[in-house]
XYZ file of C-alpha atoms in Angstrom:
621
model
C 0.000 0.000 0.000
C 1.109 3.581 -0.644
C 1.663 5.664 2.481
C -1.689 7.230 3.297
C -3.017 9.063 6.358
C -3.851 6.859 9.320
C -7.137 6.561 11.192
C -6.109 9.216 13.713
C -5.676 11.703 10.873
C -9.119 10.925 9.503
C -10.701 11.366 12.938
C -8.873 14.649 13.511
C -9.843 15.940 10.067
C -13.455 14.979 10.679
C -13.339 16.986 13.907
C -12.116 20.033 11.978
C -8.366 19.962 12.646
C -7.016 22.034 9.719
C -3.595 20.380 9.705
C -5.243 16.942 9.592
C -7.475 18.071 6.710
C -4.352 19.172 4.880
C -2.611 15.838 5.461
C -5.706 13.918 4.450
C -5.966 15.703 1.115
C -2.241 15.431 0.449
C -2.292 11.709 1.191
C -5.325 10.757 -0.870
C -5.172 13.167 -3.796
C -2.844 10.842 -5.820
C -5.340 7.990 -5.389
C -8.270 10.115 -6.575
C -6.264 11.510 -9.475
C -5.218 8.031 -10.603
C -8.780 6.650 -10.533
C -10.238 9.631 -12.377
C -7.356 9.898 -14.838
C -7.517 6.245 -15.902
C -11.312 6.246 -16.057
C -11.545 9.391 -18.199
C -8.317 8.628 -20.100
C -6.815 12.096 -20.125
C -10.034 13.944 -20.926
C -9.835 17.652 -20.223
C -12.409 17.179 -17.454
C -10.033 15.164 -15.263
C -8.996 18.165 -13.171
C -12.605 19.270 -12.715
C -13.730 15.812 -11.599
C -10.841 15.512 -9.128
C -11.772 18.870 -7.664
C -15.448 17.912 -7.442
C -14.517 14.749 -5.581
C -12.396 16.599 -3.051
C -15.096 19.237 -2.567
C -17.674 16.569 -1.803
C -15.304 14.750 0.516
C -14.457 17.861 2.529
C -18.040 19.065 2.562
C -19.316 15.775 3.989
C -16.351 14.706 6.086
C -17.906 15.959 9.312
C -20.786 13.528 8.893
C -18.707 10.418 8.185
C -19.909 7.972 10.837
C -17.184 5.360 10.436
C -13.738 6.952 10.047
C -12.171 3.531 9.433
C -14.171 3.319 6.190
C -12.869 6.664 4.890
C -10.965 5.230 1.947
C -13.888 3.102 0.745
C -16.123 6.143 1.123
C -13.653 8.288 -0.818
C -13.397 5.743 -3.653
C -17.198 5.440 -3.840
C -17.535 9.218 -4.178
C -14.838 9.213 -6.859
C -16.587 6.534 -8.908
C -19.897 8.352 -8.580
C -18.378 11.574 -9.908
C -16.774 9.729 -12.817
C -20.135 8.216 -13.723
C -21.840 11.577 -13.502
C -19.259 12.985 -15.888
C -19.834 10.073 -18.269
C -23.569 10.781 -18.175
C -23.033 14.452 -18.923
C -20.797 13.515 -21.857
C -23.462 11.195 -23.231
C -25.989 14.006 -23.133
C -23.793 15.898 -25.613
C -22.398 13.266 -28.004
C -21.103 15.774 -30.523
C -18.862 17.220 -27.855
C -17.015 13.936 -27.540
C -15.868 14.233 -31.138
C -14.253 17.618 -30.566
C -10.507 16.994 -30.614
C -9.950 20.108 -28.506
C -11.485 18.325 -25.543
C -8.461 16.053 -25.372
C -5.307 17.722 -24.237
C -2.413 15.767 -25.776
C -0.117 17.015 -23.045
C -2.431 15.657 -20.382
C -3.073 12.250 -21.932
C -3.183 9.948 -18.960
C -1.612 7.011 -20.738
C 1.305 9.173 -21.840
C 1.676 10.435 -18.289
C 1.667 6.884 -16.939
C 4.234 5.711 -19.481
C 6.513 8.683 -18.870
C 6.206 9.084 -15.131
C 6.270 5.383 -14.311
C 9.053 4.778 -16.853
C 7.166 1.943 -18.493
C 8.611 -0.222 -21.216
C 7.982 -3.559 -22.902
C 4.721 -5.294 -22.016
C 3.999 -2.754 -19.268
C 4.014 -0.015 -21.894
C 1.835 -2.114 -24.219
C -0.657 -2.659 -21.395
C -0.831 1.052 -20.625
C -1.396 1.868 -24.298
C -4.061 -0.831 -24.521
C -6.185 1.015 -21.960
C -7.032 3.558 -24.658
C -8.951 0.814 -26.480
C -11.227 -0.163 -23.590
C -14.930 0.590 -23.514
C -15.959 3.396 -21.226
C -17.363 1.202 -18.458
C -14.262 -0.981 -18.539
C -11.945 2.014 -18.167
C -13.753 2.893 -14.956
C -13.368 -0.652 -13.677
C -9.749 -0.837 -14.823
C -8.958 2.251 -12.774
C -10.048 0.349 -9.658
C -8.728 -3.100 -10.538
C -5.304 -1.707 -11.468
C -5.087 -0.279 -7.951
C -6.165 -3.624 -6.507
C -3.541 -5.496 -8.516
C -0.944 -3.039 -7.235
C -1.994 -3.369 -3.602
C -3.571 0.090 -3.279
C -7.178 -1.072 -2.959
C -8.894 -4.218 -1.741
C -11.610 -6.180 -3.531
C -14.076 -5.181 -0.809
C -13.368 -1.523 -1.534
C -14.024 -2.106 -5.231
C -17.299 -3.846 -4.401
C -18.335 -0.923 -2.188
C -17.324 1.610 -4.828
C -19.161 -0.018 -7.725
C -22.288 -0.779 -5.743
C -22.637 -4.330 -7.068
C -22.330 -7.693 -5.366
C -18.965 -9.351 -4.946
C -19.696 -12.062 -7.508
C -20.951 -9.545 -10.062
C -17.884 -7.373 -9.503
C -15.655 -10.395 -10.080
C -17.387 -11.191 -13.357
C -17.192 -7.583 -14.544
C -13.484 -7.474 -13.740
C -12.876 -10.647 -15.701
C -14.748 -9.246 -18.702
C -12.645 -6.103 -18.492
C -9.441 -8.170 -18.347
C -10.470 -10.106 -21.440
C -11.064 -6.882 -23.322
C -7.725 -5.559 -22.072
C -5.965 -8.651 -23.403
C -7.609 -8.163 -26.788
C -6.525 -4.532 -26.756
C -2.950 -5.564 -25.923
C -2.892 -7.774 -29.024
C -4.243 -4.867 -31.060
C -1.488 -2.571 -29.772
C 1.159 -5.168 -30.601
C -0.137 -5.626 -34.131
C -0.201 -1.878 -34.746
C 3.360 -1.403 -33.469
C 4.833 -4.343 -35.351
C 7.733 -3.357 -37.589
C 7.307 -3.764 -40.449
C 3.533 -3.726 -40.142
C 1.557 -6.479 -41.838
C 0.566 -5.326 -45.374
C -2.914 -6.766 -44.999
C -3.389 -4.882 -41.743
C -2.232 -1.679 -43.440
C -4.866 -2.246 -46.102
C -7.524 -2.794 -43.443
C -6.582 0.464 -41.713
C -6.935 2.646 -44.806
C -10.122 4.307 -43.514
C -9.131 4.366 -39.833
C -8.836 7.863 -38.346
C -6.241 6.756 -35.796
C -8.557 6.998 -32.793
C -8.930 3.917 -30.571
C -12.496 2.661 -30.416
C -14.626 -0.486 -30.011
C -15.340 -0.939 -33.718
C -11.696 -0.810 -34.760
C -10.633 -2.899 -31.769
C -12.979 -5.590 -33.030
C -11.808 -5.323 -36.646
C -8.100 -5.338 -35.825
C -8.488 -8.149 -33.289
C -10.357 -10.266 -35.816
C -7.561 -9.690 -38.320
C -4.885 -10.735 -35.815
C -6.694 -14.003 -35.108
C -6.960 -14.881 -38.784
C -3.625 -13.547 -40.052
C -0.556 -15.767 -40.002
C 1.703 -12.739 -39.574
C -0.270 -10.941 -36.871
C -1.295 -14.025 -34.841
C 1.961 -13.738 -32.906
C 0.506 -10.647 -31.201
C -1.378 -13.044 -28.917
C 1.695 -15.034 -27.917
C 3.631 -14.719 -24.649
C 1.314 -12.193 -23.033
C 2.329 -11.917 -19.392
C -0.655 -11.817 -17.020
C -1.683 -8.209 -16.484
C -1.637 -8.678 -12.702
C 2.079 -9.381 -12.800
C 2.741 -6.376 -14.993
C 0.787 -3.940 -12.825
C 2.372 -4.808 -9.485
C 4.136 -1.812 -8.016
C 3.033 0.691 -10.679
C -0.282 1.955 -9.416
C -0.269 5.623 -8.476
C 0.752 7.960 -11.253
C 2.681 11.019 -9.993
C 0.593 14.168 -10.173
C 1.180 16.387 -13.223
C 2.605 19.894 -12.968
C -0.884 21.364 -13.331
C -1.623 20.230 -9.800
C 1.040 22.596 -8.541
C -0.992 25.513 -9.884
C -3.844 27.189 -8.057
C -7.288 27.457 -9.560
C -6.501 30.990 -10.736
C -3.571 29.742 -12.791
C -0.836 31.130 -10.559
C 2.097 28.740 -10.152
C 2.257 27.380 -6.618
C 5.808 26.783 -5.558
C 6.451 24.755 -2.463
C 6.124 27.250 0.383
C 8.888 27.643 2.911
C 6.592 28.415 5.822
C 3.115 27.283 6.744
C 0.362 29.170 4.975
C -3.140 29.610 6.288
C -6.116 29.471 3.969
C -9.432 30.215 5.647
C -12.546 29.011 3.848
C -16.089 28.110 4.728
C -17.217 24.533 4.197
C -21.015 24.427 4.237
C -21.968 20.954 5.341
C -24.485 20.352 2.555
C -24.261 23.371 0.291
C -24.003 23.088 -3.441
C -20.717 23.543 -5.308
C -19.324 27.044 -5.698
C -16.334 28.843 -7.162
C -15.004 29.302 -3.667
C -15.087 25.557 -3.086
C -13.398 24.928 -6.414
C -10.746 27.368 -5.390
C -10.359 25.446 -2.163
C -9.870 22.170 -4.006
C -7.363 23.766 -6.325
C -5.514 25.336 -3.415
C -5.426 22.039 -1.545
C -4.156 20.226 -4.611
C -1.458 22.804 -5.120
C -0.221 23.390 -1.608
C -0.672 19.985 -0.027
C 1.149 18.142 -2.781
C 3.837 20.779 -3.047
C 4.962 20.202 0.467
C 2.125 19.421 2.803
C 2.628 22.640 4.753
C -0.462 24.629 3.855
C -2.986 24.880 6.667
C -6.646 24.985 5.775
C -8.891 26.484 8.405
C -12.312 25.029 7.747
C -15.103 27.117 9.243
C -17.970 24.632 9.177
C -21.501 25.937 9.157
C -24.086 24.090 11.216
C -25.425 20.987 9.518
C -29.044 21.031 8.396
C -31.464 18.542 9.948
C -31.244 14.950 8.645
C -34.235 15.418 6.369
C -32.307 17.971 4.321
C -29.342 15.747 3.662
C -28.211 15.147 0.112
C -26.845 11.658 -0.543
C -23.526 12.367 -2.173
C -21.281 10.028 -0.246
C -22.964 6.728 -0.925
C -21.941 4.524 -3.844
C -24.246 4.126 -6.798
C -26.875 1.541 -5.905
C -27.669 -1.036 -8.549
C -30.490 -3.583 -8.381
C -30.147 -5.955 -5.459
C -28.621 -9.350 -6.032
C -27.471 -8.779 -9.585
C -27.373 -11.807 -11.762
C -23.978 -13.389 -12.146
C -22.465 -13.369 -15.600
C -20.826 -16.177 -17.465
C -17.268 -17.313 -17.575
C -15.029 -18.047 -20.493
C -12.996 -21.220 -20.483
C -10.454 -21.662 -23.222
C -9.646 -25.115 -24.551
C -6.467 -25.462 -26.588
C -8.461 -25.724 -29.809
C -9.563 -22.106 -29.486
C -7.923 -19.177 -31.189
C -5.889 -17.325 -28.555
C -8.428 -14.527 -28.391
C -9.749 -15.121 -24.921
C -8.240 -15.355 -21.476
C -9.232 -17.653 -18.595
C -12.795 -17.620 -17.426
C -14.782 -16.456 -14.530
C -17.786 -18.057 -12.927
C -20.162 -16.579 -10.366
C -18.514 -15.899 -7.044
C -19.930 -17.187 -3.793
C -17.264 -16.468 -1.274
C -18.863 -16.880 2.117
C -20.621 -19.678 3.887
C -24.218 -19.323 4.857
C -25.422 -20.368 8.236
C -27.811 -23.323 8.266
C -31.486 -22.481 8.106
C -34.660 -24.574 8.138
C -35.158 -26.510 4.941
C -38.022 -24.984 2.921
C -40.903 -27.238 2.058
C -41.027 -28.351 -1.542
C -44.278 -28.499 -3.416
C -44.378 -30.098 -6.812
C -45.456 -27.966 -9.705
C -48.874 -28.900 -11.000
C -48.298 -27.518 -14.494
C -46.642 -30.123 -16.728
C -44.123 -28.911 -19.294
C -45.266 -28.632 -22.878
C -42.388 -30.448 -24.547
C -39.703 -31.495 -22.135
C -36.757 -33.737 -22.770
C -36.153 -36.004 -19.799
C -32.572 -36.876 -19.015
C -30.814 -37.802 -15.809
C -27.859 -35.770 -17.093
C -29.548 -32.446 -17.798
C -29.348 -29.722 -15.171
C -28.988 -25.970 -14.770
C -26.891 -23.398 -12.969
C -29.344 -21.203 -11.061
C -29.296 -18.018 -9.039
C -32.201 -16.269 -7.380
C -34.868 -14.938 -9.708
C -38.652 -14.943 -9.758
C -39.936 -18.217 -11.104
C -36.822 -20.323 -10.591
C -38.740 -23.260 -9.164
C -41.294 -23.321 -11.977
C -38.588 -22.852 -14.614
C -36.571 -25.774 -13.250
C -39.646 -27.953 -13.552
C -40.577 -26.693 -16.988
C -37.119 -27.115 -18.512
C -37.006 -30.752 -17.463
C -33.903 -30.493 -15.298
C -33.101 -33.503 -13.187
C -30.646 -31.558 -11.042
C -29.357 -28.043 -10.342
C -26.910 -26.107 -8.183
C -26.470 -22.498 -7.024
C -22.768 -22.371 -5.978
C -23.759 -22.806 -2.332
C -23.915 -25.608 0.228
C -27.718 -25.616 0.460
C -30.774 -24.705 -1.571
C -31.964 -22.105 0.941
C -31.582 -19.300 -1.601
C -33.041 -21.221 -4.544
C -35.385 -24.000 -3.397
C -36.245 -26.351 -6.221
C -39.356 -28.340 -7.131
C -39.964 -31.901 -6.018
C -38.110 -34.436 -8.096
C -35.293 -32.068 -9.097
C -32.129 -32.805 -7.142
C -30.046 -30.042 -5.608
C -26.272 -30.612 -5.632
C -24.321 -28.645 -3.010
C -20.946 -26.993 -3.554
C -18.064 -26.067 -1.287
C -17.114 -22.856 -3.078
C -13.676 -22.112 -1.633
C -11.291 -22.307 1.302
C -13.456 -20.092 3.530
C -16.330 -22.561 3.136
C -14.378 -25.576 4.393
C -15.909 -25.381 7.860
C -17.644 -27.954 10.004
C -20.958 -26.089 9.792
C -20.871 -25.652 6.009
C -19.820 -29.243 5.351
C -22.589 -30.485 7.659
C -25.046 -28.271 5.809
C -23.964 -29.688 2.449
C -24.128 -33.288 3.683
C -27.693 -32.748 4.936
C -28.936 -31.863 1.454
C -29.528 -35.533 0.701
C -27.738 -35.823 -2.644
C -24.834 -38.243 -2.840
C -22.629 -35.773 -4.693
C -20.625 -32.742 -3.582
C -19.113 -30.213 -5.994
C -15.579 -29.055 -5.226
C -14.029 -25.588 -5.349
C -15.134 -23.022 -7.917
C -12.377 -21.988 -10.350
C -9.509 -22.093 -7.842
C -7.097 -21.152 -10.630
C -8.481 -17.605 -10.784
C -7.707 -14.869 -8.280
C -11.214 -13.477 -8.770
C -12.802 -16.771 -7.767
C -11.903 -19.215 -4.998
C -8.220 -18.451 -5.651
C -6.592 -21.538 -4.135
C -3.210 -23.037 -4.724
C -3.095 -26.699 -5.640
C -1.482 -27.441 -2.283
C -4.200 -25.606 -0.352
C -6.912 -27.475 -2.227
C -5.249 -30.818 -1.585
C -4.833 -30.003 2.102
C -8.554 -29.163 2.401
C -9.813 -32.129 0.359
C -9.810 -34.710 3.210
C -12.434 -32.592 4.997
C -14.692 -32.922 1.966
C -14.011 -36.666 1.922
C -15.095 -36.865 5.553
C -18.683 -36.019 4.524
C -18.912 -39.481 2.962
C -20.269 -37.946 -0.238
C -19.004 -38.591 -3.764
C -16.675 -35.786 -4.761
C -16.491 -33.835 -8.010
C -13.132 -32.189 -8.639
C -12.565 -28.435 -8.408
C -13.897 -26.806 -11.585
C -10.963 -25.048 -13.219
C -11.517 -22.052 -15.447
C -9.412 -23.373 -18.295
C -6.799 -25.911 -19.330
C -8.430 -28.997 -17.849
C -6.597 -31.195 -20.349
C -3.258 -29.384 -20.083
C -0.279 -31.298 -18.703
C 1.055 -29.379 -15.716
C -2.069 -27.225 -15.474
C -3.911 -26.586 -12.222
C -6.250 -29.560 -12.577
C -3.472 -31.865 -13.744
C -1.354 -30.992 -10.709
C -4.343 -31.416 -8.414
C -5.166 -34.858 -9.783
C -1.515 -35.909 -9.592
C -1.310 -34.703 -5.990
C -4.571 -36.450 -5.089
C -3.205 -39.708 -6.453
C 0.048 -39.321 -4.548
C -1.780 -38.578 -1.287
C -4.383 -41.293 -1.764
C -7.258 -38.816 -1.955
C -10.556 -39.667 -3.602
C -11.871 -37.787 -6.648
C -14.942 -39.436 -8.174
C -15.599 -37.171 -11.161
C -14.168 -34.179 -13.029
C -15.962 -30.816 -13.263
C -15.491 -28.594 -16.321
C -16.380 -25.050 -17.377
C -16.419 -24.083 -21.044
C -17.450 -20.985 -22.994
C -16.732 -20.199 -26.607
C -16.583 -17.043 -28.692
C -16.933 -18.864 -32.021
C -20.650 -18.792 -32.778
C -20.390 -20.871 -35.942
C -21.317 -24.539 -36.339
C -17.731 -25.397 -35.382
C -18.474 -24.489 -31.744
C -20.138 -27.854 -31.057
C -17.059 -29.863 -32.014
C -14.759 -27.429 -30.191
C -16.757 -27.956 -27.023
C -17.099 -31.718 -27.327
C -13.444 -32.042 -28.297
C -12.451 -30.392 -25.023
C -14.751 -32.697 -23.050
C -13.268 -35.743 -24.796
C -9.687 -34.586 -24.174
C -10.271 -34.139 -20.440
C -11.910 -37.555 -20.128
C -9.096 -39.171 -22.055
C -6.567 -37.616 -19.695
C -8.171 -38.654 -16.390
C -10.548 -41.502 -17.279
C -13.241 -40.326 -14.878
C -16.896 -39.323 -15.298
C -17.311 -35.735 -16.488
C -19.632 -33.078 -15.080
C -19.971 -29.945 -17.220
C -21.194 -27.487 -14.610
C -21.075 -24.431 -16.876
C -21.106 -24.088 -20.637
C -22.353 -21.665 -23.263
C -21.400 -19.219 -26.007
C -20.168 -15.707 -25.157
C -17.591 -13.381 -26.672
C -16.338 -11.087 -23.932
C -13.624 -9.671 -26.140
C -15.695 -8.316 -29.002
C -19.063 -7.710 -30.571
C -21.582 -9.214 -30.845
C -21.135 -10.467 -27.325
C -23.845 -13.093 -27.594
C -24.903 -15.332 -30.483
C -28.222 -14.971 -32.260
C -31.180 -17.073 -31.167
C -30.629 -19.365 -34.143
C -26.969 -19.842 -33.236
C -27.803 -20.583 -29.596
C -30.458 -23.087 -30.608
C -28.128 -24.839 -33.049
C -25.351 -25.033 -30.446
C -27.635 -26.335 -27.713
C -29.058 -29.016 -29.969
C -25.664 -30.182 -31.170
C -23.933 -29.967 -27.794
C -26.625 -31.726 -25.765
C -26.971 -34.455 -28.399
C -23.233 -35.075 -28.148
C -23.288 -35.041 -24.347
C -26.173 -37.494 -24.201
C -24.294 -39.908 -26.488
C -21.141 -39.833 -24.338
C -21.569 -42.417 -21.631
C -18.761 -40.893 -19.566
C -20.644 -37.560 -19.281
C -22.552 -37.901 -16.027
C -24.232 -34.473 -15.845
C -24.270 -31.150 -17.630
C -25.700 -27.728 -16.742
C -26.259 -24.738 -18.995
C -25.224 -21.364 -17.644
C -27.695 -20.248 -16.644
C -31.412 -20.670 -16.039
C -32.429 -16.973 -15.557
C -32.732 -14.776 -18.641
C -33.323 -11.525 -16.788
C -31.316 -8.326 -16.507
C -27.749 -8.718 -17.679
C -28.265 -12.461 -18.238
C -30.949 -11.918 -20.887
C -28.446 -12.569 -23.646
C -27.633 -16.111 -22.579
C -30.222 -17.332 -20.059
C -33.054 -19.796 -20.595
C -36.157 -18.417 -18.824
C -37.590 -14.913 -18.527
C -39.829 -16.152 -15.718
C -41.178 -19.479 -14.556
C -43.324 -20.006 -17.643
C -41.573 -18.109 -20.447
C -38.545 -19.776 -22.008
C -36.334 -17.971 -24.486
C -35.599 -19.628 -27.813
C -32.519 -21.109 -26.139
C -34.733 -22.224 -23.266
C -37.071 -24.019 -25.654
C -34.128 -25.824 -27.240
C -32.699 -26.795 -23.851
C -36.132 -27.931 -22.657
C -36.327 -30.293 -25.624
C -32.820 -31.638 -25.001
C -32.330 -35.112 -23.592
């Protein structure tokens, strides 16, 4: 972590100590500047947004109830201001095309490259940020700080206002787009540049954007010359370590009036009024500019904050809270990459369920009285489910014989009679006596192992940690399905391969193998790509296979989801192949709900309304 003011400083600043206020601003201004700068990518509004953040922070500091949460609160305010600026930009689209709005000298990527002395793949990664979608730049600004040790995942969750599992999925999607952008940057900088790529770029205006990212990325995947752009990409996490906070630019050593602010030799006193809930003003902007100039220059300016009495609670304006999104957002899919895929996608991400739930009374199950119209019946067919209205009826209608919800019990998603719930021990934190007892009481003979332990965003377990915890799962007496890796299940020396080797050496029991698979190729070839991966994993380990997540999604380009016809064709071909393979014990489409941000890949809009994909899956088996 960068050196930042301690709790005592926050408490003193909240009480009105001017020196503490000064230290607080000096300590946290680089963090705010870095988040805003990366999110807005050098837009001329960066300085204004930073000032607005600091104004809001100082104006509301006296009402902060939990000083220990100051940094999370500060980051949430910063993200809110960035989003407000994005919204204002969207209200004037023509303005975004005005080249004068981008100050080449203030380009944040250039600043990062210069001030952090970046080279090689670090430089490529910084340049690739210019190619990210707007929402991903915001998320990158937070995740970069997490990867560098400046923020925690909990602080990102608080700042974005979404659940932990949704935040994890969004981060993975952003990382996949960043990897695509890195390949684009490599292809563009190749010397000499590919002639075919030059021909493709004839009409390009030189500005990074989603459309050209997609076109150039597609070319690199198909071109024998440019395909090397995808090779030997070091994981972004490793590249970002230790290079988080970008030093403040010279402009921050200038007051709001434009007068250069040299580092003072003696303490200066600046007296201003800080209305507790007043609207923004030029005086407050001047304060933010003065704080930015003097605090960073030497930390010796003293701000005397004359606070006006706070209005009654009813008059409060909610400016400190993070943006609130709909409760319990639907998880999004993961992307698993078998070797047969073009190297256009990175490892996957599945829904995160990181904490154990305390046991609760088992809900009563009442069978649905409405029979499905045309339902394929198969002991193999199941579904990955999270809470949504109609889940019980949809499970019955689709003809699932089993389901799971990434948890140890079905308390959150009770199913209909006759549809088996399979519990999961999500990660290391869930390997407790209470959680294991809860899972064993579910009544099914099977227990799913850890969820994508090979990803930091998921259960994030080393092979050794997983092997050490496995005997506790064995002690339940249940049949055990291996940890479900995000990718490389058939790769020698991969996470799963090392786990299975270690289990054999230690005499541990693994009764079946769990797989995740998602593909970005929406053509007819997708069926054989998927089934080929399933076959390769079975050939390697010789155990029954459970496909606990599979589907078609392209996180790195557009369209993100296949058409209805493509989904139907894939489901028909894939499920037919899975039913024919005797070694495939169970399979589950990701996922059952087709609501909110899962509308593009889910199966049911409610308990009685399947999508076209839902109709095809209902007929499967």
